[in-house]
Amino acid sequence: MTSHHPDLSVRPLAAEEWDGWFRVLELAFGGSEEEPQQRELWRELTEVDRALVVCDGDRPVGGCGAYSFRMAVPGGAVLPVAGVTMVGVLPTHRRRGALTALMRRQLDDVRGRGEALAVLTASEPPIYGRFGYGHATTRLGFTLPRGRVTVHQPAGPEVRLRLADPREALPACEELYAGLVPLRPGMLERRPGWEALAVLDAPGARGGHSPQMCVLAEDPVGGRLLGYARYAIRPDSDDAGPAGVVRVDDVEAAHPAVYARLWAYLLDLDLTSTVTIRTRPVDDPLVHLVSDPRRIVPKQRDGLFVRLVEVAAALEQRGWATPLDVVLEVTDGFCPWNAGRWRLSSAGPGTGASCVWTESAADLRLDIRELGAAYLGGTTLAALARAGLVEEVREGALAEASRAFASDVAPWLPHGF
């Protein structure tokens, strides 16, 4: 890795420097200023003790931060992870080693905190591969035409739909969300304060949409919350009549029938012609529930990037789909303590795993980036091998490891950070 320019230095951020630090990051991302409500929320959520600033002399020219998250992994465990965020350098100081210096200091700090994993979402994905982050989850967006599809209604509990103020309904919605987190790798527990992100509705950021609305699916007898959807509508019309657009922000449910009922509601709102949602898992049930899958216009994009900071700890803490006993030869040019051969063994689901350094011959060879890509079970080692990114040394080892790493449930990050 290229060393940084001698005039640049990295240090922790002081709390009173937050405004200037945040403005530098806004400039690094094109200069647009956040809405006051958005800015205030990011101020409240910033963990100042995890924020770094890179300076040219005494002048801030970039920075980065991290959140102390907990993330679901295959097998149902929820592990501490560093959520890397707000990474930026002023355009005047690009290609001088500032980003490398920030990433070096940050990963050392993450390791010092005992976190085995770091994760991020990338504004420009090519940047982070060289620091060992692998593309681990994919998000799927949908556009659907109202009136051209119906939603199959599987058997399940009866529900009553009720409109509610999104903020007033937030505690109940968050309780339901929390119960879903261990069921899907990549989902994040929401620490105190993060629930506000789901209902952040700054008027200046609505883009012509209505204020956010919330529909609750409840047990008609006891009133228990079974699911919810948050959405907004942008009014429009054409020569054929009303043509409003429904922007769906969140849909979560504790039962397939409730999920289907909420989508049937969203696809039948008056004065609208189009329904969109920005992020759902690639194995989302809606694909199988609609009457005509050709009417779904999908948009697939990268989601979460994963970096193993401590190979042994990260691999021992996730679950395994099948038994395995393989020696992984890992290269890691940025965190050399991970480089070497690791014997990974597990008896299968629910039994734990052992990952220890070994001098035994390698069964598979791969970079830390590919190990991160496969970690949550959404990208298979077999697919990476077909791309020439994983080398099988012992015949049969690739199939064995690929099956064990896989997850029956596609990993997914429901919101950015």
Coordinates of C-alpha atoms in Angstrom, one line a residue:
M1 CA 0.0 0.0 0.0
T2 CA 1.2 3.5 -0.8
S3 CA 2.2 5.5 2.2
H4 CA 0.6 8.9 2.8
H5 CA 2.1 12.3 2.1
P6 CA 4.3 13.4 5.0
D7 CA 2.2 16.6 5.4
L8 CA -0.9 14.5 6.2
S9 CA -1.7 13.2 9.6
V10 CA -4.6 11.2 11.1
R11 CA -6.0 11.8 14.5
P12 CA -9.2 11.3 16.5
L13 CA -12.0 13.9 16.1
A14 CA -12.8 16.2 19.0
A15 CA -16.5 16.7 19.7
E16 CA -16.3 20.4 19.1
E17 CA -14.9 19.9 15.6
W18 CA -18.0 18.0 14.4
D19 CA -19.5 20.7 12.3
G20 CA -16.3 21.4 10.4
W21 CA -15.6 17.7 10.0
F22 CA -19.1 17.0 8.6
R23 CA -18.9 19.9 6.2
V24 CA -15.6 18.6 4.8
L25 CA -17.3 15.3 4.2
E26 CA -20.3 17.0 2.5
L27 CA -17.7 18.7 0.2
A28 CA -16.0 15.4 -0.5
F29 CA -19.4 14.0 -1.6
G30 CA -20.1 16.9 -4.0
G31 CA -21.0 19.8 -1.7
S32 CA -24.7 19.4 -1.2
E33 CA -25.8 20.2 2.3
E34 CA -28.0 17.9 4.3
E35 CA -31.4 19.0 5.4
P36 CA -31.3 20.4 9.0
Q37 CA -33.3 17.4 10.4
Q38 CA -31.0 15.0 8.6
R39 CA -27.9 16.8 9.8
E40 CA -29.0 16.8 13.4
L41 CA -29.8 13.1 13.3
W42 CA -26.3 12.3 12.0
R43 CA -24.8 14.5 14.7
E44 CA -26.7 12.6 17.4
L45 CA -25.7 9.2 15.9
T46 CA -22.1 10.0 15.4
E47 CA -19.8 8.1 17.8
V48 CA -17.2 10.8 18.2
D49 CA -14.8 8.4 19.9
R50 CA -14.8 6.4 16.7
A51 CA -14.4 9.3 14.3
L52 CA -11.1 10.2 12.6
V53 CA -9.9 13.3 10.8
V54 CA -7.1 13.5 8.3
C55 CA -5.3 16.9 8.3
D56 CA -3.0 18.7 6.0
G57 CA -1.0 20.5 8.6
D58 CA -3.7 21.7 10.9
R59 CA -6.4 21.9 8.3
P60 CA -9.0 19.0 8.1
V61 CA -9.1 17.6 4.5
G62 CA -11.0 14.3 5.1
G63 CA -12.3 11.8 7.6
C64 CA -14.2 8.7 8.5
G65 CA -16.2 7.2 11.3
A66 CA -17.6 3.9 12.5
Y67 CA -20.8 2.8 14.4
S68 CA -20.8 0.1 17.0
F69 CA -23.4 -2.2 15.4
R70 CA -24.5 -5.8 16.0
M71 CA -25.2 -7.8 12.9
A72 CA -26.9 -11.1 12.2
V73 CA -24.7 -13.8 10.7
P74 CA -25.6 -17.3 9.3
G75 CA -26.7 -19.6 12.2
G76 CA -28.6 -16.8 14.0
A77 CA -25.9 -15.3 16.1
V78 CA -25.8 -11.5 16.3
L79 CA -22.2 -10.2 16.4
P80 CA -20.5 -6.9 17.1
V81 CA -19.3 -5.2 13.9
A82 CA -17.8 -1.9 13.0
G83 CA -20.1 0.0 10.6
V84 CA -17.7 2.1 8.6
T85 CA -19.2 5.4 7.5
M86 CA -18.6 9.0 6.4
V87 CA -15.4 8.2 4.5
G88 CA -14.3 11.0 2.3
V89 CA -11.3 13.2 1.3
L90 CA -11.5 16.6 -0.3
P91 CA -10.9 16.6 -4.1
T92 CA -7.8 18.8 -3.6
H93 CA -6.2 15.9 -1.6
R94 CA -6.9 12.8 -3.6
R95 CA -4.2 10.4 -4.5
R96 CA -1.9 11.5 -1.7
G97 CA -2.5 8.5 0.6
A98 CA -5.1 10.2 2.8
L99 CA -7.7 7.4 2.4
T100 CA -5.1 4.7 2.9
A101 CA -4.0 6.4 6.1
L102 CA -7.6 6.6 7.4
M103 CA -8.3 2.9 6.6
R104 CA -5.0 1.9 8.2
R105 CA -5.8 3.7 11.5
Q106 CA -9.4 2.7 11.5
L107 CA -8.8 -1.1 11.0
D108 CA -6.1 -1.0 13.7
D109 CA -8.7 0.7 16.0
V110 CA -11.4 -1.9 15.1
R111 CA -9.0 -4.7 16.0
G112 CA -8.1 -3.0 19.2
R113 CA -11.7 -3.0 20.2
G114 CA -12.0 -6.7 19.7
E115 CA -14.4 -6.5 16.7
A116 CA -13.7 -9.3 14.2
L117 CA -15.7 -7.7 11.4
A118 CA -16.0 -4.4 9.7
V119 CA -18.8 -3.6 7.2
L120 CA -19.7 -0.7 4.9
T121 CA -21.8 0.4 2.0
A122 CA -19.8 1.9 -0.8
S123 CA -20.5 5.1 -2.8
E124 CA -17.8 3.8 -5.2
P125 CA -17.3 0.0 -4.9
P126 CA -13.9 -0.2 -6.6
I127 CA -12.4 1.8 -3.8
Y128 CA -12.7 -0.7 -1.0
G129 CA -11.6 -4.0 -2.4
R130 CA -8.0 -3.0 -2.0
F131 CA -8.6 -2.6 1.7
G132 CA -10.0 -6.1 1.9
Y133 CA -13.8 -5.5 1.8
G134 CA -15.8 -8.0 -0.3
H135 CA -19.2 -7.6 -1.8
A136 CA -21.3 -9.7 0.5
T137 CA -25.0 -8.7 0.0
T138 CA -27.2 -7.6 -2.9
R139 CA -30.3 -5.5 -2.7
L140 CA -33.2 -5.7 -5.1
G141 CA -35.5 -2.8 -6.0
F142 CA -38.9 -3.2 -7.6
T143 CA -41.2 -1.2 -9.8
L144 CA -44.7 -2.6 -10.2
P145 CA -47.8 -1.3 -12.1
R146 CA -50.9 -0.9 -10.1
G147 CA -53.8 -2.8 -11.6
R148 CA -51.7 -5.1 -13.7
V149 CA -50.8 -7.7 -11.0
T150 CA -52.6 -9.3 -8.1
V151 CA -51.0 -10.7 -5.0
H152 CA -51.6 -14.3 -4.0
Q153 CA -53.0 -14.5 -0.4
P154 CA -51.6 -17.6 1.4
A155 CA -53.4 -19.0 4.4
G156 CA -52.6 -17.3 7.6
P157 CA -53.9 -15.1 10.4
E158 CA -56.7 -12.6 9.9
V159 CA -55.5 -9.1 10.0
R160 CA -57.0 -5.6 10.4
L161 CA -55.3 -2.8 8.5
R162 CA -55.0 0.6 10.3
L163 CA -53.3 3.8 9.3
A164 CA -51.2 5.3 12.1
D165 CA -48.7 8.1 12.6
P166 CA -45.3 6.6 11.8
R167 CA -43.7 8.1 14.9
E168 CA -46.4 7.0 17.2
A169 CA -46.3 3.5 15.8
L170 CA -42.5 3.3 15.9
P171 CA -42.0 1.4 19.2
A172 CA -44.3 -1.4 18.1
C173 CA -42.7 -1.6 14.7
E174 CA -39.3 -1.6 16.2
E175 CA -40.2 -4.5 18.4
L176 CA -41.4 -6.5 15.4
Y177 CA -38.2 -5.6 13.5
A178 CA -36.0 -6.7 16.3
G179 CA -37.6 -10.2 16.3
L180 CA -36.7 -10.5 12.6
V181 CA -33.0 -9.6 12.8
P182 CA -31.6 -13.0 13.8
L183 CA -33.5 -14.7 11.0
R184 CA -31.6 -13.0 8.1
P185 CA -27.9 -12.5 7.9
G186 CA -26.8 -8.9 7.3
M187 CA -29.6 -7.3 9.3
L188 CA -28.6 -4.9 12.0
E189 CA -29.9 -4.5 15.5
R190 CA -31.0 -0.9 15.9
R191 CA -29.2 0.7 18.8
P192 CA -31.0 3.5 20.7
G193 CA -31.4 6.5 18.4
W194 CA -31.3 4.5 15.1
E195 CA -35.0 3.9 15.1
A196 CA -35.4 7.6 14.1
L197 CA -33.8 6.9 10.8
A198 CA -36.7 4.8 9.6
V199 CA -39.2 7.7 10.1
L200 CA -36.9 10.6 9.2
D201 CA -39.1 12.7 6.9
A202 CA -37.5 16.1 6.3
P203 CA -39.9 18.1 4.2
G204 CA -37.1 19.4 2.0
A205 CA -36.0 15.9 1.1
R206 CA -39.4 14.5 0.0
G207 CA -39.0 15.2 -3.7
G208 CA -42.7 15.9 -4.2
H209 CA -43.9 13.0 -2.2
S210 CA -46.5 13.3 0.6
P211 CA -45.4 13.0 4.3
Q212 CA -44.6 9.5 5.2
M213 CA -47.5 7.3 6.0
C214 CA -47.7 4.0 8.0
V215 CA -50.2 1.1 7.7
L216 CA -50.3 -1.5 10.4
A217 CA -51.5 -5.0 10.1
E218 CA -52.9 -6.1 13.5
D219 CA -54.5 -9.0 15.1
P220 CA -58.2 -8.0 15.0
V221 CA -58.9 -9.6 18.4
G222 CA -55.9 -8.7 20.5
G223 CA -54.5 -5.8 18.5
R224 CA -51.0 -7.3 18.4
L225 CA -48.9 -6.0 15.6
L226 CA -48.2 -8.5 12.9
G227 CA -46.7 -6.3 10.2
Y228 CA -46.3 -2.8 8.9
A229 CA -45.5 -0.8 5.8
R230 CA -44.2 2.8 5.5
Y231 CA -44.8 4.7 2.3
A232 CA -45.4 8.0 0.6
I233 CA -47.2 9.1 -2.5
R234 CA -46.2 11.5 -5.2
P235 CA -49.4 12.8 -7.0
D236 CA -49.3 12.8 -10.7
S237 CA -51.6 12.4 -13.7
D238 CA -51.5 12.0 -17.5
D239 CA -54.0 11.9 -20.3
A240 CA -55.3 8.6 -19.0
G241 CA -56.0 9.9 -15.5
P242 CA -54.4 9.7 -12.1
A243 CA -50.8 8.4 -12.2
G244 CA -49.4 8.8 -8.7
V245 CA -46.3 7.0 -7.6
V246 CA -46.2 5.0 -4.3
R247 CA -42.7 5.0 -2.8
V248 CA -42.5 2.1 -0.3
D249 CA -39.9 2.7 2.4
D250 CA -40.3 -0.5 4.5
V251 CA -42.4 -3.6 4.6
E252 CA -42.0 -6.1 7.4
A253 CA -44.2 -8.9 8.6
A254 CA -44.0 -11.8 11.0
H255 CA -46.0 -14.2 8.7
P256 CA -46.1 -14.7 4.9
A257 CA -49.8 -14.1 4.8
V258 CA -49.4 -10.7 6.5
Y259 CA -46.6 -9.8 4.1
A260 CA -48.9 -10.6 1.2
R261 CA -51.8 -8.6 2.6
L262 CA -49.6 -5.5 3.0
W263 CA -48.4 -5.7 -0.6
A264 CA -52.0 -6.2 -1.8
Y265 CA -52.8 -2.9 0.0
L266 CA -49.9 -1.0 -1.4
L267 CA -50.7 -2.2 -5.0
D268 CA -54.3 -1.0 -4.7
L269 CA -54.0 2.6 -3.5
D270 CA -56.4 5.0 -5.3
L271 CA -55.1 7.7 -7.7
T272 CA -51.8 5.8 -8.2
S273 CA -50.4 3.8 -11.2
T274 CA -46.9 2.8 -10.0
V275 CA -45.4 1.3 -6.9
T276 CA -41.7 1.3 -6.2
I277 CA -39.4 0.1 -3.4
R278 CA -35.7 0.7 -3.3
T279 CA -34.4 -2.3 -1.3
R280 CA -35.5 -5.8 -0.6
P281 CA -33.6 -9.1 -0.4
V282 CA -32.9 -11.0 -3.6
D283 CA -35.1 -13.9 -2.3
D284 CA -38.0 -11.6 -1.5
P285 CA -41.3 -13.5 -1.4
L286 CA -43.0 -10.8 -3.5
V287 CA -41.4 -12.3 -6.6
H288 CA -43.4 -15.5 -6.0
L289 CA -46.6 -13.8 -4.8
V290 CA -47.4 -11.7 -7.8
S291 CA -49.7 -13.0 -10.5
D292 CA -47.4 -11.9 -13.3
P293 CA -43.7 -11.8 -12.5
R294 CA -43.0 -10.1 -15.9
R295 CA -44.7 -7.0 -14.6
I296 CA -42.0 -6.6 -11.9
V297 CA -39.2 -4.4 -13.1
P298 CA -36.2 -5.3 -10.9
K299 CA -33.1 -3.2 -10.2
Q300 CA -30.2 -5.0 -8.6
R301 CA -27.5 -3.2 -6.8
D302 CA -24.6 -4.0 -4.4
G303 CA -25.5 -3.8 -0.7
L304 CA -23.1 -4.6 2.2
F305 CA -19.3 -5.0 1.9
V306 CA -17.7 -7.2 4.6
R307 CA -14.1 -7.2 5.9
L308 CA -12.8 -9.9 8.2
V309 CA -10.6 -8.1 10.7
E310 CA -9.7 -11.2 12.7
V311 CA -10.1 -14.4 10.5
A312 CA -10.3 -16.9 13.3
A313 CA -12.8 -15.1 15.5
A314 CA -15.0 -14.2 12.6
L315 CA -15.2 -17.7 11.3
E316 CA -15.7 -19.3 14.7
Q317 CA -18.7 -17.1 15.5
R318 CA -20.9 -17.8 12.5
G319 CA -22.9 -21.0 11.9
W320 CA -22.3 -23.6 9.2
A321 CA -24.8 -25.2 6.9
T322 CA -22.9 -28.6 6.6
P323 CA -19.9 -30.2 8.2
L324 CA -16.5 -29.1 6.9
D325 CA -12.8 -29.5 7.5
V326 CA -10.7 -27.4 5.2
V327 CA -7.4 -25.5 5.2
L328 CA -7.8 -22.0 3.8
E329 CA -4.7 -20.2 2.6
V330 CA -5.6 -16.5 3.0
T331 CA -3.8 -13.5 1.5
D332 CA -4.3 -10.2 3.2
G333 CA -2.1 -7.3 2.0
F334 CA -3.6 -4.7 4.4
C335 CA -4.0 -6.7 7.6
P336 CA -1.0 -9.1 7.6
W337 CA -2.0 -10.8 10.8
N338 CA -4.7 -12.6 8.8
A339 CA -2.3 -13.9 6.1
G340 CA -1.5 -17.6 6.3
R341 CA -3.2 -21.0 6.5
W342 CA -6.2 -21.6 8.7
R343 CA -7.8 -24.9 9.4
L344 CA -11.5 -24.4 9.6
S345 CA -13.6 -27.3 10.9
S346 CA -17.2 -27.7 12.1
A347 CA -19.5 -30.7 12.6
G348 CA -22.3 -28.7 11.0
P349 CA -25.4 -26.7 12.2
G350 CA -25.5 -25.8 15.8
T351 CA -22.1 -27.3 16.7
G352 CA -19.8 -24.3 16.5
A353 CA -16.5 -24.2 14.7
S354 CA -12.8 -24.1 15.2
C355 CA -10.4 -22.0 13.2
V356 CA -6.7 -22.3 14.0
W357 CA -3.4 -21.4 12.2
T358 CA -1.8 -24.4 10.7
E359 CA 1.3 -25.5 8.6
S360 CA -0.8 -28.1 6.8
A361 CA -1.1 -27.9 3.0
A362 CA -3.8 -25.6 1.7
D363 CA -7.1 -27.0 0.4
L364 CA -8.3 -23.6 -1.0
R365 CA -6.5 -20.3 -1.7
L366 CA -8.3 -17.0 -1.6
D367 CA -7.8 -13.4 -0.7
I368 CA -9.4 -11.8 2.4
R369 CA -11.7 -9.9 0.0
E370 CA -13.3 -13.1 -1.3
L371 CA -13.6 -14.5 2.3
G372 CA -15.6 -11.3 3.2
A373 CA -17.8 -11.7 0.1
A374 CA -18.7 -15.3 1.1
Y375 CA -19.0 -14.7 4.8
L376 CA -22.7 -14.0 5.0
G377 CA -23.6 -16.9 2.7
G378 CA -25.0 -14.9 -0.2
T379 CA -22.1 -15.3 -2.5
T380 CA -20.8 -18.8 -2.9
L381 CA -17.2 -19.8 -3.0
A382 CA -18.0 -21.9 -6.0
A383 CA -19.2 -18.8 -7.9
L384 CA -16.0 -17.0 -6.9
A385 CA -14.0 -19.9 -8.1
R386 CA -15.7 -19.8 -11.5
A387 CA -14.6 -16.2 -11.6
G388 CA -11.0 -17.2 -11.0
L389 CA -11.0 -15.7 -7.5
V390 CA -10.8 -18.8 -5.4
E391 CA -8.3 -21.6 -6.2
E392 CA -9.1 -25.2 -5.3
V393 CA -6.0 -27.1 -4.3
R394 CA -7.5 -30.3 -2.9
E395 CA -10.2 -31.9 -5.1
G396 CA -13.6 -31.7 -3.5
A397 CA -12.6 -29.0 -1.0
L398 CA -14.4 -26.3 -3.0
A399 CA -17.8 -28.1 -3.0
E400 CA -17.4 -28.9 0.7
A401 CA -16.6 -25.4 1.7
S402 CA -19.1 -23.7 -0.6
R403 CA -22.0 -25.8 0.8
A404 CA -21.0 -25.1 4.4
F405 CA -20.6 -21.3 3.8
A406 CA -24.0 -21.0 2.1
S407 CA -27.2 -19.6 3.7
D408 CA -30.7 -20.7 2.9
V409 CA -31.8 -17.1 3.5
A410 CA -30.2 -14.5 1.4
P411 CA -28.3 -11.9 3.4
W412 CA -29.6 -8.4 3.3
L413 CA -29.0 -4.9 4.7
P414 CA -32.3 -3.2 5.2
H415 CA -31.0 0.4 5.5
G416 CA -27.8 2.3 5.0
F417 CA -25.6 4.0 7.5

